[in-house]
C-alpha cells in the first residue's frame, strides 16, 4: 500500500505562529537543494502544509520525525490551531495566492472520516476515491483539474504509469502566486548588462536587466556579508526579499547561514538604485532523497510508516513512495507573473544619495506573505 505525494505549484502582522514554524524548515530545505542544484525555486509552504496534514493521521516514529523536521507542535490540537491561524493570514489583498489540494484513495480502502474532516476543514484538502480501472481517464481527470486550478500553468502532473500501484493514496497540491510591484520597473529602461555566473569573473554573460530608483526597505549585515532589499507588491501585504552577497563569489558562504538570512529584519526605508536581472525558471524536484537527508525516514518504508489514523483499516497501512514538486516563476518589470498593475512611479524630484543594489552576481530570494515564507530560491547563472 502506498502514498504517492505530489506537491505541485506554478512559479509565489507578525505572530508567534508565523515566527516559529516556517523559516527553519525553509532554511534547511534550501540548503539541501543548493548542494545539487543551480537556479531553483521551491515552496516550503506546500511541503510543510501537506506533511502537517498527514501528521494528524500519523503516530509513533513517523509522527515524531514530522514534528522534528517540520518544527510542528507536540499535539494534534496545537497543530490544528497553528494552521487555522496560518491560513487566516492569506487575504489575497494585492496578490493572488491560491492553493488547491486533493487526496485520491486507490482501490478499496476507506478514508478515516475524522481525519478526512480535519484535513478538509483546516487545510482545505478534499478527499475522494479514485477509479483506476481506466488509468488513462483517471490521469487525464487529475491533469485537467490541475490545469484549471493553476490557470493552465501546470499541465502534466501524473501519467497512467503513476497510477500503477496496488493500493494507496495520492495527495496532490497546487498553488499559484501572482502580484504586481508597488513600484514598477520602467520597461524602457531595461537593457543588457553583465551577470557573473556562479560568482566567477571568467563566466561573465549579458542578461536583460531592470532598473529602478526609489525608496525601499534596505539593510546591510556585516555578519552575513550581504545586502537585503525588499520589493513590496501592491497593498503591501506580500513582498519579495532579495539577498545579495557583498562578494561576487559569496553565495556559498551565505547559504551556510540560511536560518539567519530568513530571519533578518534590520531594514529601513532607504533611497536605492536597483539593477535586477529579469528571470524565469522552472524547477522540478523529486523530493524524497532531500527529505530523507533532513530526517524523514519511516514514512517512506513499507511496514514501518505509521499512518493508522488516515484509513479505516488495522493492517496494510500506506507509506509514501513519491514526493514531487514543480515550480515555475517569472520576474519582470510588472512583478511576479503579473499582467496588470499601477503606473510606474517616478523617482523623487529632489535626488537623494542613492545606495547601489546591483544584482550582477548570484543571489538568494524569497517571497513572503506577511511573515510567512511561501517561496524561496536562488539565481546562480544564466
mmCIF file of C-alpha atoms in Angstrom:
data_model
loop_
_atom_site.group_PDB
_atom_site.id
_atom_site.type_symbol
_atom_site.label_atom_id
_atom_site.label_comp_id
_atom_site.label_asym_id
_atom_site.label_seq_id
_atom_site.Cartn_x
_atom_site.Cartn_y
_atom_site.Cartn_z
ATOM 1 C CA UNK A 1 0.000 0.000 0.000
ATOM 2 C CA UNK A 2 1.430 3.377 -0.943
ATOM 3 C CA UNK A 3 1.138 7.125 -0.610
ATOM 4 C CA UNK A 4 2.022 8.960 -3.792
ATOM 5 C CA UNK A 5 2.510 12.518 -2.641
ATOM 6 C CA UNK A 6 2.611 15.161 -5.388
ATOM 7 C CA UNK A 7 3.364 18.742 -4.386
ATOM 8 C CA UNK A 8 2.933 20.821 -7.493
ATOM 9 C CA UNK A 9 2.803 24.566 -7.998
ATOM 10 C CA UNK A 10 3.066 27.359 -10.513
ATOM 11 C CA UNK A 11 6.010 29.610 -10.332
ATOM 12 C CA UNK A 12 4.989 32.533 -5.412
ATOM 13 C CA UNK A 13 1.193 41.394 11.362
ATOM 14 C CA UNK A 14 3.888 39.189 12.903
ATOM 15 C CA UNK A 15 2.515 36.442 15.141
ATOM 16 C CA UNK A 16 4.070 33.732 17.330
ATOM 17 C CA UNK A 17 2.897 31.108 14.826
ATOM 18 C CA UNK A 18 4.493 32.653 11.761
ATOM 19 C CA UNK A 19 7.745 33.398 13.542
ATOM 20 C CA UNK A 20 8.179 29.878 14.929
ATOM 21 C CA UNK A 21 7.189 27.414 12.285
ATOM 22 C CA UNK A 22 8.042 28.266 8.729
ATOM 23 C CA UNK A 23 11.568 29.652 8.416
ATOM 24 C CA UNK A 24 13.617 26.820 9.925
ATOM 25 C CA UNK A 25 12.295 24.200 7.545
ATOM 26 C CA UNK A 26 12.580 26.611 4.611
ATOM 27 C CA UNK A 27 16.219 27.230 5.523
ATOM 28 C CA UNK A 28 17.137 23.551 5.888
ATOM 29 C CA UNK A 29 15.342 22.556 2.676
ATOM 30 C CA UNK A 30 17.067 25.346 0.757
ATOM 31 C CA UNK A 31 20.474 24.191 2.000
ATOM 32 C CA UNK A 32 19.866 20.613 0.856
ATOM 33 C CA UNK A 33 18.667 21.673 -2.595
ATOM 34 C CA UNK A 34 21.564 24.096 -3.028
ATOM 35 C CA UNK A 35 24.063 21.232 -2.760
ATOM 36 C CA UNK A 36 22.964 19.726 -6.067
ATOM 37 C CA UNK A 37 21.040 22.428 -7.984
ATOM 38 C CA UNK A 38 21.817 25.592 -9.922
ATOM 39 C CA UNK A 39 18.916 28.022 -10.278
ATOM 40 C CA UNK A 40 15.840 26.870 -8.392
ATOM 41 C CA UNK A 41 12.636 27.987 -6.710
ATOM 42 C CA UNK A 42 10.534 25.909 -4.342
ATOM 43 C CA UNK A 43 7.645 26.299 -1.949
ATOM 44 C CA UNK A 44 8.494 25.053 1.539
ATOM 45 C CA UNK A 45 4.953 26.142 2.385
ATOM 46 C CA UNK A 46 3.335 23.421 0.251
ATOM 47 C CA UNK A 47 5.631 20.699 1.524
ATOM 48 C CA UNK A 48 5.223 21.608 5.180
ATOM 49 C CA UNK A 49 1.466 22.011 4.881
ATOM 50 C CA UNK A 50 0.983 18.634 3.224
ATOM 51 C CA UNK A 51 3.055 16.838 5.842
ATOM 52 C CA UNK A 52 1.333 18.707 8.660
ATOM 53 C CA UNK A 53 -1.979 17.390 7.299
ATOM 54 C CA UNK A 54 -0.540 13.876 7.136
ATOM 55 C CA UNK A 55 0.792 14.229 10.682
ATOM 56 C CA UNK A 56 -2.782 14.377 12.009
ATOM 57 C CA UNK A 57 -3.183 10.779 10.839
ATOM 58 C CA UNK A 58 0.268 9.558 11.855
ATOM 59 C CA UNK A 59 1.717 8.093 15.044
ATOM 60 C CA UNK A 60 4.869 6.709 16.679
ATOM 61 C CA UNK A 61 8.197 7.363 14.929
ATOM 62 C CA UNK A 62 6.523 8.688 11.796
ATOM 63 C CA UNK A 63 4.800 11.440 13.766
ATOM 64 C CA UNK A 64 7.983 12.167 15.714
ATOM 65 C CA UNK A 65 10.001 12.680 12.534
ATOM 66 C CA UNK A 66 7.355 15.017 11.154
ATOM 67 C CA UNK A 67 7.404 17.109 14.336
ATOM 68 C CA UNK A 68 11.191 17.346 14.272
ATOM 69 C CA UNK A 69 11.776 18.113 10.594
ATOM 70 C CA UNK A 70 8.825 20.461 10.089
ATOM 71 C CA UNK A 71 9.067 22.004 13.579
ATOM 72 C CA UNK A 72 5.478 21.064 14.379
ATOM 73 C CA UNK A 73 3.871 21.348 17.831
ATOM 74 C CA UNK A 74 3.743 18.274 20.013
ATOM 75 C CA UNK A 75 -0.028 17.744 19.962
ATOM 76 C CA UNK A 76 -2.620 17.456 17.222
ATOM 77 C CA UNK A 77 -4.667 20.233 18.799
ATOM 78 C CA UNK A 78 -1.707 22.605 18.658
ATOM 79 C CA UNK A 79 -1.026 21.668 15.019
ATOM 80 C CA UNK A 80 -4.654 22.364 14.117
ATOM 81 C CA UNK A 81 -4.570 25.693 15.936
ATOM 82 C CA UNK A 82 -1.383 26.741 14.189
ATOM 83 C CA UNK A 83 -2.649 26.036 10.683
ATOM 84 C CA UNK A 84 -6.054 27.598 11.222
ATOM 85 C CA UNK A 85 -4.119 30.753 12.029
ATOM 86 C CA UNK A 86 -1.662 30.113 9.210
ATOM 87 C CA UNK A 87 -4.337 30.082 6.513
ATOM 88 C CA UNK A 88 -6.172 33.049 8.021
ATOM 89 C CA UNK A 89 -3.173 35.249 7.132
ATOM 90 C CA UNK A 90 -3.746 34.885 3.400
ATOM 91 C CA UNK A 91 -6.256 37.573 2.463
ATOM 92 C CA UNK A 92 -5.248 37.928 -1.230
ATOM 93 C CA UNK A 93 -5.106 41.711 -0.908
ATOM 94 C CA UNK A 94 -2.800 42.973 -3.643
ATOM 95 C CA UNK A 95 -1.763 39.496 -4.784
ATOM 96 C CA UNK A 96 -3.202 36.211 -5.975
ATOM 97 C CA UNK A 97 -2.239 33.238 -3.854
ATOM 98 C CA UNK A 98 -4.378 30.173 -4.263
ATOM 99 C CA UNK A 99 -3.761 26.630 -3.106
ATOM 100 C CA UNK A 100 -5.686 23.554 -4.144
ATOM 101 C CA UNK A 101 -5.201 20.045 -2.789
ATOM 102 C CA UNK A 102 -6.980 16.745 -3.041
ATOM 103 C CA UNK A 103 -6.423 13.233 -1.772
ATOM 104 C CA UNK A 104 -7.299 10.319 -4.023
ATOM 105 C CA UNK A 105 -7.753 6.904 -2.489
ATOM 106 C CA UNK A 106 -6.883 3.990 -4.752
ATOM 107 C CA UNK A 107 -8.747 0.683 -4.819
ATOM 108 C CA UNK A 108 -10.990 -0.335 -1.931
ATOM 109 C CA UNK A 109 -9.614 1.354 1.167
ATOM 110 C CA UNK A 110 -11.789 3.833 3.034
ATOM 111 C CA UNK A 111 -10.598 7.137 4.450
ATOM 112 C CA UNK A 112 -10.943 7.654 8.188
ATOM 113 C CA UNK A 113 -13.806 10.125 8.488
ATOM 114 C CA UNK A 114 -12.324 12.071 11.415
ATOM 115 C CA UNK A 115 -9.026 12.656 9.610
ATOM 116 C CA UNK A 116 -10.831 13.389 6.330
ATOM 117 C CA UNK A 117 -12.877 16.133 8.030
ATOM 118 C CA UNK A 118 -9.825 17.642 9.722
ATOM 119 C CA UNK A 119 -7.762 17.966 6.559
ATOM 120 C CA UNK A 120 -10.753 19.410 4.717
ATOM 121 C CA UNK A 121 -11.671 21.955 7.384
ATOM 122 C CA UNK A 122 -8.137 23.021 8.365
ATOM 123 C CA UNK A 123 -6.043 22.519 5.224
ATOM 124 C CA UNK A 124 -8.803 22.761 2.581
ATOM 125 C CA UNK A 125 -7.800 19.354 1.219
ATOM 126 C CA UNK A 126 -10.588 17.417 -0.464
ATOM 127 C CA UNK A 127 -10.578 13.604 -0.343
ATOM 128 C CA UNK A 128 -12.047 11.214 -2.906
ATOM 129 C CA UNK A 129 -11.910 7.645 -4.150
ATOM 130 C CA UNK A 130 -10.073 7.420 -7.479
ATOM 131 C CA UNK A 131 -11.214 4.930 -10.086
ATOM 132 C CA UNK A 132 -8.076 3.331 -11.532
ATOM 133 C CA UNK A 133 -9.781 0.726 -13.688
ATOM 134 C CA UNK A 134 -9.225 3.207 -16.539
ATOM 135 C CA UNK A 135 -5.820 4.691 -15.773
ATOM 136 C CA UNK A 136 -5.744 6.932 -18.855
ATOM 137 C CA UNK A 137 -9.055 8.576 -17.986
ATOM 138 C CA UNK A 138 -8.094 8.974 -14.325
ATOM 139 C CA UNK A 139 -4.737 10.561 -15.165
ATOM 140 C CA UNK A 140 -6.406 12.998 -17.567
ATOM 141 C CA UNK A 141 -9.022 13.866 -14.938
ATOM 142 C CA UNK A 142 -6.252 14.771 -12.491
ATOM 143 C CA UNK A 143 -4.246 16.726 -15.073
ATOM 144 C CA UNK A 144 -7.349 18.634 -16.174
ATOM 145 C CA UNK A 145 -8.126 19.575 -12.576
ATOM 146 C CA UNK A 146 -4.637 20.968 -12.092
ATOM 147 C CA UNK A 147 -4.739 22.900 -15.344
ATOM 148 C CA UNK A 148 -7.911 24.594 -14.146
ATOM 149 C CA UNK A 149 -6.560 25.361 -10.668
ATOM 150 C CA UNK A 150 -3.251 26.760 -11.957
ATOM 151 C CA UNK A 151 -4.556 28.830 -14.872
ATOM 152 C CA UNK A 152 -3.105 26.307 -17.352
ATOM 153 C CA UNK A 153 0.398 26.824 -15.940
ATOM 154 C CA UNK A 154 0.700 23.176 -14.864
ATOM 155 C CA UNK A 155 -0.095 20.585 -17.498
ATOM 156 C CA UNK A 156 1.121 17.047 -16.868
ATOM 157 C CA UNK A 157 1.088 16.068 -13.195
ATOM 158 C CA UNK A 158 0.557 12.331 -13.421
ATOM 159 C CA UNK A 159 0.748 9.678 -16.093
ATOM 160 C CA UNK A 160 -1.179 6.404 -16.306
ATOM 161 C CA UNK A 161 2.048 4.711 -15.211
ATOM 162 C CA UNK A 162 1.966 6.658 -11.928
ATOM 163 C CA UNK A 163 -1.385 5.008 -11.149
ATOM 164 C CA UNK A 164 0.111 1.552 -11.459
ATOM 165 C CA UNK A 165 0.216 0.806 -7.728
ATOM 166 C CA UNK A 166 -1.612 -1.811 -5.720
ATOM 167 C CA UNK A 167 -3.343 0.256 -3.032
ATOM 168 C CA UNK A 168 -2.699 3.675 -1.563
ATOM 169 C CA UNK A 169 -3.105 7.429 -1.620
ATOM 170 C CA UNK A 170 -2.366 10.247 -3.976
ATOM 171 C CA UNK A 171 -2.061 13.657 -2.332
ATOM 172 C CA UNK A 172 -1.915 16.335 -4.991
ATOM 173 C CA UNK A 173 -1.358 20.001 -4.225
ATOM 174 C CA UNK A 174 -1.098 23.110 -6.360
ATOM 175 C CA UNK A 175 -0.560 26.810 -5.747
ATOM 176 C CA UNK A 176 -0.462 29.925 -7.853
ATOM 177 C CA UNK A 177 1.090 33.284 -6.952
ATOM 178 C CA UNK A 178 0.787 36.461 -8.982
ATOM 179 C CA UNK A 179 1.346 40.084 -7.971
ATOM 180 C CA UNK A 180 2.374 43.493 -9.295
ATOM 181 C CA UNK A 181 5.161 45.552 -7.777
ATOM 182 C CA UNK A 182 4.056 48.503 -5.675
ATOM 183 C CA UNK A 183 6.658 50.420 -7.709
ATOM 184 C CA UNK A 184 7.056 49.014 -11.182
ATOM 185 C CA UNK A 185 10.250 48.956 -13.200
ATOM 186 C CA UNK A 186 10.080 51.008 -16.409
ATOM 187 C CA UNK A 187 10.307 48.666 -19.407
ATOM 188 C CA UNK A 188 12.030 51.321 -21.492
ATOM 189 C CA UNK A 189 14.957 51.326 -19.058
ATOM 190 C CA UNK A 190 15.549 47.571 -19.302
ATOM 191 C CA UNK A 191 18.713 46.737 -21.241
ATOM 192 C CA UNK A 192 21.540 44.226 -21.382
ATOM 193 C CA UNK A 193 24.049 44.217 -18.550
ATOM 194 C CA UNK A 194 26.659 41.846 -17.164
ATOM 195 C CA UNK A 195 25.994 38.941 -14.798
ATOM 196 C CA UNK A 196 28.806 36.842 -13.339
ATOM 197 C CA UNK A 197 27.615 33.240 -13.485
ATOM 198 C CA UNK A 198 28.376 31.201 -10.369
ATOM 199 C CA UNK A 199 30.237 34.213 -8.988
ATOM 200 C CA UNK A 200 33.163 33.807 -11.374
ATOM 201 C CA UNK A 201 34.708 36.760 -13.194
ATOM 202 C CA UNK A 202 35.616 34.421 -16.045
ATOM 203 C CA UNK A 203 31.945 33.442 -16.608
ATOM 204 C CA UNK A 204 30.502 36.851 -17.477
ATOM 205 C CA UNK A 205 27.325 36.887 -19.555
ATOM 206 C CA UNK A 206 24.907 39.540 -20.815
ATOM 207 C CA UNK A 207 21.324 39.475 -19.481
ATOM 208 C CA UNK A 208 18.202 41.666 -19.612
ATOM 209 C CA UNK A 209 18.437 43.877 -16.541
ATOM 210 C CA UNK A 210 15.754 46.096 -14.989
ATOM 211 C CA UNK A 211 16.470 49.440 -13.304
ATOM 212 C CA UNK A 212 14.589 51.468 -10.707
ATOM 213 C CA UNK A 213 15.247 54.416 -8.402
ATOM 214 C CA UNK A 214 13.155 54.835 -5.281
ATOM 215 C CA UNK A 215 12.687 54.334 -1.573
ATOM 216 C CA UNK A 216 12.645 50.723 -0.375
ATOM 217 C CA UNK A 217 13.274 48.654 2.732
ATOM 218 C CA UNK A 218 17.005 48.045 2.659
ATOM 219 C CA UNK A 219 19.586 46.680 5.059
ATOM 220 C CA UNK A 220 23.172 45.503 5.303
ATOM 221 C CA UNK A 221 24.652 42.833 7.542
ATOM 222 C CA UNK A 222 28.357 42.794 8.318
ATOM 223 C CA UNK A 223 27.958 39.412 9.979
ATOM 224 C CA UNK A 224 26.277 37.836 6.936
ATOM 225 C CA UNK A 225 28.299 39.946 4.474
ATOM 226 C CA UNK A 226 25.187 40.663 2.447
ATOM 227 C CA UNK A 227 22.716 43.334 1.387
ATOM 228 C CA UNK A 228 18.952 42.913 1.769
ATOM 229 C CA UNK A 229 16.329 44.580 -0.429
ATOM 230 C CA UNK A 230 12.568 44.211 -0.008
ATOM 231 C CA UNK A 231 10.356 44.888 -3.036
ATOM 232 C CA UNK A 232 6.738 45.059 -1.939
ATOM 233 C CA UNK A 233 3.735 44.196 -4.046
ATOM 234 C CA UNK A 234 0.646 46.401 -4.183
ATOM 235 C CA UNK A 235 -1.318 46.618 -0.908
ATOM 236 C CA UNK A 236 1.978 45.944 0.962
ATOM 237 C CA UNK A 237 0.882 42.539 2.358
ATOM 238 C CA UNK A 238 3.324 40.498 0.300
ATOM 239 C CA UNK A 239 6.853 41.122 -0.913
ATOM 240 C CA UNK A 240 9.973 39.673 -2.451
ATOM 241 C CA UNK A 241 13.217 39.923 -0.485
ATOM 242 C CA UNK A 242 16.470 39.722 -2.455
ATOM 243 C CA UNK A 243 19.692 38.898 -0.632
ATOM 244 C CA UNK A 244 22.883 39.852 -2.442
ATOM 245 C CA UNK A 245 26.278 38.735 -1.093
ATOM 246 C CA UNK A 246 28.823 41.539 -0.743
ATOM 247 C CA UNK A 247 31.371 39.459 -2.618
ATOM 248 C CA UNK A 248 30.813 38.242 -6.151
ATOM 249 C CA UNK A 249 31.650 34.685 -5.057
ATOM 250 C CA UNK A 250 29.995 34.935 -1.636
ATOM 251 C CA UNK A 251 26.801 32.962 -2.096
ATOM 252 C CA UNK A 252 28.068 29.603 -0.818
ATOM 253 C CA UNK A 253 29.259 31.124 2.444
ATOM 254 C CA UNK A 254 25.972 32.995 2.811
ATOM 255 C CA UNK A 255 23.966 29.815 2.272
ATOM 256 C CA UNK A 256 25.554 28.174 5.312
ATOM 257 C CA UNK A 257 23.633 30.752 7.403
ATOM 258 C CA UNK A 258 20.218 30.446 5.749
ATOM 259 C CA UNK A 259 18.344 30.416 9.057
ATOM 260 C CA UNK A 260 19.823 33.848 9.861
ATOM 261 C CA UNK A 261 19.215 35.038 6.297
ATOM 262 C CA UNK A 262 15.482 34.298 6.518
ATOM 263 C CA UNK A 263 15.220 35.842 9.979
ATOM 264 C CA UNK A 264 16.994 39.105 9.088
ATOM 265 C CA UNK A 265 14.682 42.103 9.566
ATOM 266 C CA UNK A 266 17.076 45.019 10.188
ATOM 267 C CA UNK A 267 15.893 47.030 7.196
ATOM 268 C CA UNK A 268 14.768 50.636 6.944
ATOM 269 C CA UNK A 269 13.429 52.941 4.244
ATOM 270 C CA UNK A 270 16.363 53.941 2.057
ATOM 271 C CA UNK A 271 16.913 55.584 -1.336
ATOM 272 C CA UNK A 272 18.126 52.706 -3.532
ATOM 273 C CA UNK A 273 19.402 52.495 -7.117
ATOM 274 C CA UNK A 274 18.352 48.977 -8.188
ATOM 275 C CA UNK A 275 19.741 46.825 -11.000
ATOM 276 C CA UNK A 276 17.975 43.459 -11.122
ATOM 277 C CA UNK A 277 18.030 40.814 -13.880
ATOM 278 C CA UNK A 278 14.761 39.624 -15.361
ATOM 279 C CA UNK A 279 14.489 35.876 -15.000
ATOM 280 C CA UNK A 280 12.250 32.904 -15.468
ATOM 281 C CA UNK A 281 12.922 29.488 -14.002
ATOM 282 C CA UNK A 282 11.243 26.110 -13.911
ATOM 283 C CA UNK A 283 12.106 23.653 -11.151
ATOM 284 C CA UNK A 284 11.074 20.013 -10.883
ATOM 285 C CA UNK A 285 12.099 18.059 -7.813
ATOM 286 C CA UNK A 286 11.638 14.500 -6.681
ATOM 287 C CA UNK A 287 11.974 15.339 -3.021
ATOM 288 C CA UNK A 288 12.215 12.033 -1.184
ATOM 289 C CA UNK A 289 16.026 11.980 -1.079
ATOM 290 C CA UNK A 290 16.130 15.551 0.236
ATOM 291 C CA UNK A 291 13.523 14.863 2.905
ATOM 292 C CA UNK A 292 15.360 11.709 3.937
ATOM 293 C CA UNK A 293 18.520 13.743 4.469
ATOM 294 C CA UNK A 294 16.531 16.141 6.631
ATOM 295 C CA UNK A 295 15.306 13.261 8.794
ATOM 296 C CA UNK A 296 12.075 11.855 7.301
ATOM 297 C CA UNK A 297 12.751 8.102 7.210
ATOM 298 C CA UNK A 298 9.846 5.979 8.469
ATOM 299 C CA UNK A 299 7.182 7.493 6.218
ATOM 300 C CA UNK A 300 8.864 6.076 3.107
ATOM 301 C CA UNK A 301 9.285 2.481 4.362
ATOM 302 C CA UNK A 302 6.652 -0.214 3.811
ATOM 303 C CA UNK A 303 5.726 -1.777 7.136
ATOM 304 C CA UNK A 304 7.322 0.997 9.221
ATOM 305 C CA UNK A 305 5.263 4.033 8.222
ATOM 306 C CA UNK A 306 2.547 4.712 10.793
ATOM 307 C CA UNK A 307 -0.438 6.332 9.083
ATOM 308 C CA UNK A 308 -3.042 4.402 11.061
ATOM 309 C CA UNK A 309 -5.233 7.482 11.529
ATOM 310 C CA UNK A 310 -5.737 8.104 7.816
ATOM 311 C CA UNK A 311 -7.653 4.978 6.757
ATOM 312 C CA UNK A 312 -10.265 2.617 8.197
ATOM 313 C CA UNK A 313 -8.065 -0.463 8.449
ATOM 314 C CA UNK A 314 -5.989 -2.279 11.045
ATOM 315 C CA UNK A 315 -3.394 -3.672 8.640
ATOM 316 C CA UNK A 316 -1.551 -2.914 5.413
ATOM 317 C CA UNK A 317 -1.015 0.736 6.295
ATOM 318 C CA UNK A 318 0.121 3.037 3.480
ATOM 319 C CA UNK A 319 3.538 4.564 3.036
ATOM 320 C CA UNK A 320 4.826 7.376 0.821
ATOM 321 C CA UNK A 321 6.539 6.422 -2.426
ATOM 322 C CA UNK A 322 6.754 9.705 -4.314
ATOM 323 C CA UNK A 323 7.058 13.381 -3.399
ATOM 324 C CA UNK A 324 7.240 15.712 -6.386
ATOM 325 C CA UNK A 325 7.107 19.464 -6.767
ATOM 326 C CA UNK A 326 7.050 21.520 -9.959
ATOM 327 C CA UNK A 327 7.552 25.252 -9.741
ATOM 328 C CA UNK A 328 7.641 27.999 -12.351
ATOM 329 C CA UNK A 329 8.418 31.641 -11.688
ATOM 330 C CA UNK A 330 8.892 34.702 -13.863
ATOM 331 C CA UNK A 331 10.158 38.060 -12.600
ATOM 332 C CA UNK A 332 9.638 41.033 -14.880
ATOM 333 C CA UNK A 333 9.043 44.790 -14.831
ATOM 334 C CA UNK A 334 5.453 44.462 -13.618
ATOM 335 C CA UNK A 335 6.012 41.884 -10.918
ATOM 336 C CA UNK A 336 5.727 38.118 -10.473
ATOM 337 C CA UNK A 337 3.748 36.525 -13.343
ATOM 338 C CA UNK A 338 1.684 39.739 -13.368
ATOM 339 C CA UNK A 339 -0.335 41.085 -16.282
ATOM 340 C CA UNK A 340 -1.559 44.440 -14.972
ATOM 341 C CA UNK A 341 -0.588 46.950 -12.365
ATOM 342 C CA UNK A 342 -0.189 50.595 -11.406
ATOM 343 C CA UNK A 343 1.731 53.096 -13.474
ATOM 344 C CA UNK A 344 5.465 53.304 -12.946
ATOM 345 C CA UNK A 345 6.349 55.536 -10.020
ATOM 346 C CA UNK A 346 8.714 58.365 -10.936
ATOM 347 C CA UNK A 347 11.915 58.880 -8.912
ATOM 348 C CA UNK A 348 11.929 61.641 -6.273
ATOM 349 C CA UNK A 349 12.046 65.186 -7.676
ATOM 350 C CA UNK A 350 14.976 66.022 -5.410
ATOM 351 C CA UNK A 351 17.629 63.387 -5.978
ATOM 352 C CA UNK A 352 18.893 61.899 -2.691
ATOM 353 C CA UNK A 353 22.102 59.951 -2.228
ATOM 354 C CA UNK A 354 21.243 56.506 -3.540
ATOM 355 C CA UNK A 355 22.594 53.216 -2.238
ATOM 356 C CA UNK A 356 23.605 50.890 -5.082
ATOM 357 C CA UNK A 357 21.989 47.473 -5.223
ATOM 358 C CA UNK A 358 23.438 45.862 -8.342
ATOM 359 C CA UNK A 359 22.484 42.184 -8.606
ATOM 360 C CA UNK A 360 25.145 41.225 -11.140
ATOM 361 C CA UNK A 361 26.205 38.039 -9.346
ATOM 362 C CA UNK A 362 24.418 35.079 -7.668
ATOM 363 C CA UNK A 363 21.717 35.983 -5.157
ATOM 364 C CA UNK A 364 19.056 34.420 -2.934
ATOM 365 C CA UNK A 365 15.402 35.461 -2.940
ATOM 366 C CA UNK A 366 12.197 34.613 -1.155
ATOM 367 C CA UNK A 367 8.560 35.653 -1.363
ATOM 368 C CA UNK A 368 6.632 36.155 1.838
ATOM 369 C CA UNK A 369 3.047 36.931 2.706
ATOM 370 C CA UNK A 370 3.150 38.948 5.880
ATOM 371 C CA UNK A 371 5.857 36.958 7.698
ATOM 372 C CA UNK A 372 5.262 33.551 6.096
ATOM 373 C CA UNK A 373 7.875 32.413 3.581
ATOM 374 C CA UNK A 374 5.922 30.824 0.727
ATOM 375 C CA UNK A 375 8.678 30.561 -1.908
ATOM 376 C CA UNK A 376 12.460 30.532 -1.689
ATOM 377 C CA UNK A 377 15.127 30.159 -4.370
ATOM 378 C CA UNK A 378 18.294 31.438 -5.909
ATOM 379 C CA UNK A 379 19.696 32.715 -9.196
ATOM 380 C CA UNK A 380 23.145 31.242 -9.756
ATOM 381 C CA UNK A 381 23.655 31.543 -13.515
ATOM 382 C CA UNK A 382 22.002 32.414 -16.832
#
